GROMACS .gro file of C-alpha atoms in nm:
model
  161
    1UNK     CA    1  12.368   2.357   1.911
    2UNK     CA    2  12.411   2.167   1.638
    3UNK     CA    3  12.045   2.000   1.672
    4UNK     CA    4  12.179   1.663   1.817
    5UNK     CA    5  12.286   1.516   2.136
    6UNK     CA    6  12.486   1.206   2.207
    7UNK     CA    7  12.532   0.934   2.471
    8UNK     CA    8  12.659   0.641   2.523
    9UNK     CA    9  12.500   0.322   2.236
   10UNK     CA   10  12.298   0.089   2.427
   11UNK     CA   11  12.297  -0.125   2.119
   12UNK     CA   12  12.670  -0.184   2.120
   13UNK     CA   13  12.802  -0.041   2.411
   14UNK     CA   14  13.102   0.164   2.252
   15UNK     CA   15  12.942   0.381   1.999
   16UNK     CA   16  12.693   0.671   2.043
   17UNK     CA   17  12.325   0.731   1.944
   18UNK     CA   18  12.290   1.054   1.838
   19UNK     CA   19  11.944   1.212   1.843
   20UNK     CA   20  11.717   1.460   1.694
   21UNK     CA   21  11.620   1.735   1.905
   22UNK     CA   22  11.347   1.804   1.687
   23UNK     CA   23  11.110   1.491   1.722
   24UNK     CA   24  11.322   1.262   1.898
   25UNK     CA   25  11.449   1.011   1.637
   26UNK     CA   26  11.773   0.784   1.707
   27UNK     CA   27  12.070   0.719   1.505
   28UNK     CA   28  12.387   0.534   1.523
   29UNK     CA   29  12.581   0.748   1.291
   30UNK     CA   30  12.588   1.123   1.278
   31UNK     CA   31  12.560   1.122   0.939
   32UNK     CA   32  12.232   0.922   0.882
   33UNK     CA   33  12.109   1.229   1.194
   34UNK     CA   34  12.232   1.516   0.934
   35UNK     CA   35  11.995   1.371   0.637
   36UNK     CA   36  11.753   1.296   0.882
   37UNK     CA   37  11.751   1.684   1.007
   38UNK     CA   38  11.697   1.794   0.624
   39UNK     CA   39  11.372   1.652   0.658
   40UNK     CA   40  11.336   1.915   0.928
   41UNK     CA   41  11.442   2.199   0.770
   42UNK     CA   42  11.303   2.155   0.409
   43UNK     CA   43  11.734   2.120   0.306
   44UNK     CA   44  11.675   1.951  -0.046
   45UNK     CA   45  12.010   1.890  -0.192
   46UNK     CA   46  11.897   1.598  -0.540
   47UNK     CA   47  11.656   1.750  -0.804
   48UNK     CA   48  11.464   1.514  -1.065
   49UNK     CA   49  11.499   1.609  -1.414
   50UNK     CA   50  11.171   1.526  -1.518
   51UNK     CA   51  10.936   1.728  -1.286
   52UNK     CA   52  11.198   1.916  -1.084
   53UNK     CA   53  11.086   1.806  -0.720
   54UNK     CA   54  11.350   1.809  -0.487
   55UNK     CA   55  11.473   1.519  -0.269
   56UNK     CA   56  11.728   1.499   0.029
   57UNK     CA   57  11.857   1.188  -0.055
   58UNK     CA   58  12.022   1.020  -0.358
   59UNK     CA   59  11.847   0.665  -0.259
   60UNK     CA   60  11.448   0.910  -0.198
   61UNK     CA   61  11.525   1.084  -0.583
   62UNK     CA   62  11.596   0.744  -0.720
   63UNK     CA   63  11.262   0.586  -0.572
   64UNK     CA   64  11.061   0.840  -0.732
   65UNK     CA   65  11.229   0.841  -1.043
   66UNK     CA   66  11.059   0.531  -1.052
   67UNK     CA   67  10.708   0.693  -1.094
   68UNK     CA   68  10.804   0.861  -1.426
   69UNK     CA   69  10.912   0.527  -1.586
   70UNK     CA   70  10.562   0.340  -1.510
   71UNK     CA   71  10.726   0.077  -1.357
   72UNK     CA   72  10.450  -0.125  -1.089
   73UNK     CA   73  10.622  -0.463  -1.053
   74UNK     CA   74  10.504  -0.477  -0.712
   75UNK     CA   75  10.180  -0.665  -0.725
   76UNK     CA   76   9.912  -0.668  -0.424
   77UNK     CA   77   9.851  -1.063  -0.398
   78UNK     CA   78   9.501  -0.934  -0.269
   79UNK     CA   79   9.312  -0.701  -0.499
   80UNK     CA   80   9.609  -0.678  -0.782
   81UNK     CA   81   9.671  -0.321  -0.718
   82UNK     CA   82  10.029  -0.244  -0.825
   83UNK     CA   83  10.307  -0.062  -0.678
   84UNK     CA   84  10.657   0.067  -0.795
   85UNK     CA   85  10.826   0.002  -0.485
   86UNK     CA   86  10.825  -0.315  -0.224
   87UNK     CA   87  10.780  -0.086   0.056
   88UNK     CA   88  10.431   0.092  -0.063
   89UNK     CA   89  10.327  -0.248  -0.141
   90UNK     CA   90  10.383  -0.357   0.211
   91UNK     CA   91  10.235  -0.024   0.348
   92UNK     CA   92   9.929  -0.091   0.111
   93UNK     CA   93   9.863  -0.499   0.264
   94UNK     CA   94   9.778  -0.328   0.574
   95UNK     CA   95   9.467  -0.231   0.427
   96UNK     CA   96   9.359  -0.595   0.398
   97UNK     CA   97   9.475  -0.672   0.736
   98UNK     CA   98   9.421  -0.369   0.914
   99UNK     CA   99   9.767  -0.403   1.071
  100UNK     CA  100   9.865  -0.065   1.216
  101UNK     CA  101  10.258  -0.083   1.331
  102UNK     CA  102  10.316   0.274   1.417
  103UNK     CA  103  10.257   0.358   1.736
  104UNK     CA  104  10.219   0.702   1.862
  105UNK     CA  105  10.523   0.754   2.127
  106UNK     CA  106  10.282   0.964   2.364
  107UNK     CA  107   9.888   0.800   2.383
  108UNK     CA  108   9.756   0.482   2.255
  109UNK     CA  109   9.664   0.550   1.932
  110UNK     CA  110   9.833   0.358   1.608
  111UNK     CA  111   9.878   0.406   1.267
  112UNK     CA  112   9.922   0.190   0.958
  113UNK     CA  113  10.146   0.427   0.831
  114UNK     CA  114  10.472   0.620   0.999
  115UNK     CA  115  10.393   0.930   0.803
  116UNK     CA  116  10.036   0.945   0.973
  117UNK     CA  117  10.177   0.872   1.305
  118UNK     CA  118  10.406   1.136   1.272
  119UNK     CA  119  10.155   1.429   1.171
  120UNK     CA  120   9.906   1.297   1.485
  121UNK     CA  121  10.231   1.298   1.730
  122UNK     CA  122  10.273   1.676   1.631
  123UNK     CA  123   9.991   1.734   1.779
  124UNK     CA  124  10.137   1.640   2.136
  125UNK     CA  125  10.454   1.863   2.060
  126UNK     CA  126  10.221   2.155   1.966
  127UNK     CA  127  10.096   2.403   2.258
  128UNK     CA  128   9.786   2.503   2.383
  129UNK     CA  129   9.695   2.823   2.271
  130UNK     CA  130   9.385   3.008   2.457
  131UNK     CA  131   9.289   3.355   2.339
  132UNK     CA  132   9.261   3.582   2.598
  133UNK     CA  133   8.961   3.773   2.408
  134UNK     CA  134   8.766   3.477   2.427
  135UNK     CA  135   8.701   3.142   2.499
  136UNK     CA  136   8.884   2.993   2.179
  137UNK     CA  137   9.140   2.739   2.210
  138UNK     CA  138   9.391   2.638   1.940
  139UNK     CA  139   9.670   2.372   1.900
  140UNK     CA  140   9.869   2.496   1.709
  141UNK     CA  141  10.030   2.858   1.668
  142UNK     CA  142   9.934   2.941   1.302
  143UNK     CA  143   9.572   2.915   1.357
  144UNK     CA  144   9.577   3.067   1.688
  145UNK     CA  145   9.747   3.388   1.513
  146UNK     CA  146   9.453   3.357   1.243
  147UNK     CA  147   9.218   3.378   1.501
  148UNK     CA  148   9.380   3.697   1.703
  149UNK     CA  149   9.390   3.876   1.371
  150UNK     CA  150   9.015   3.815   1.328
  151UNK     CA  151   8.971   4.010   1.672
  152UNK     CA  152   9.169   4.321   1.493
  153UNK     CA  153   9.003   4.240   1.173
  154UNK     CA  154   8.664   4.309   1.359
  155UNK     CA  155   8.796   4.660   1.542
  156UNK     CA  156   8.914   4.815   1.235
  157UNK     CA  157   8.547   4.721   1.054
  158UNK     CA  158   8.352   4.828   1.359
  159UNK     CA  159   8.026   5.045   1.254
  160UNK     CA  160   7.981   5.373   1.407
  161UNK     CA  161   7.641   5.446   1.300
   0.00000   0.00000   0.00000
């Protein structure tokens, strides 16, 4: 597949919504879906030329550009912290009001900030792992493999004294 799947909009009633299969995400256009999907799959296509990191957008390369110039003209009316864009401003006021937006799509819990949301809803799209050697759980698969290593790690050490 081509990672998306479309229906019928329920915004407009004549387009279509296309959707990530990956976490679930709606768009209107398949095109917003594709950059979207980069984030996925680590696709960078824009490069800055002062540090080299790599973005998947021209609009995301363009808003960090504006870390190497200095620029903060976003002040915090609050505590006079400053910012380089409006939006990390906004993100930042939430300290002062504890405001917390984000909520996770699967329990109760919410976040002041999408990113966080988004690493605490992986953990309802991970598995369960049990080891069968003991009574270990894991959530995700990396540290679950970790963990059955350290089972072979221990036979190949063993002590036959």
């Amino acid at each position: 597949t081509d990672g998306s799947s479309s229906q019928p909009c329920h915004h407009c009633g004549g387009g279509k919504d296309f959707h990530c299969d990956l976490c679930g995400k709606t768009f209107s256009q398949q095109k917003t879906l594709k950059v979207h999907q980069r984030r996925h799959t680590g696709d960078k296509l824009k490069y800055c030329k002062e540090c080299g990191r790599s973005f998947t957008t021209p609009s995301d390369l363009k808003q960090h550009e504006l870390i190497h110039s200095g620029v903060k003209k976003h002040l915090c009316d609050q505590c006079g912290s400053s910012f380089t864009t409006e939006g990390e401003l906004k993100s930042h006021k939430r300290v002062h009001t504890g405001e917390k937006p984000h909520k996770c799509r699967h329990c109760e819990r919410s976040f002041s900030r999408s990113g966080n949301r988004n690493i605490h809803e992986r953990t309802h799209m991970e598995g369960n792992y049990s080891c069968d050697q003991c009574d270990k759980s894991f959530r995700n698969l990396s540290s679950y493999s970790a963990h059955k290593r350290s089972h072979v790690t221990n036979k190949l050490f063993h002590c036959y004294q």
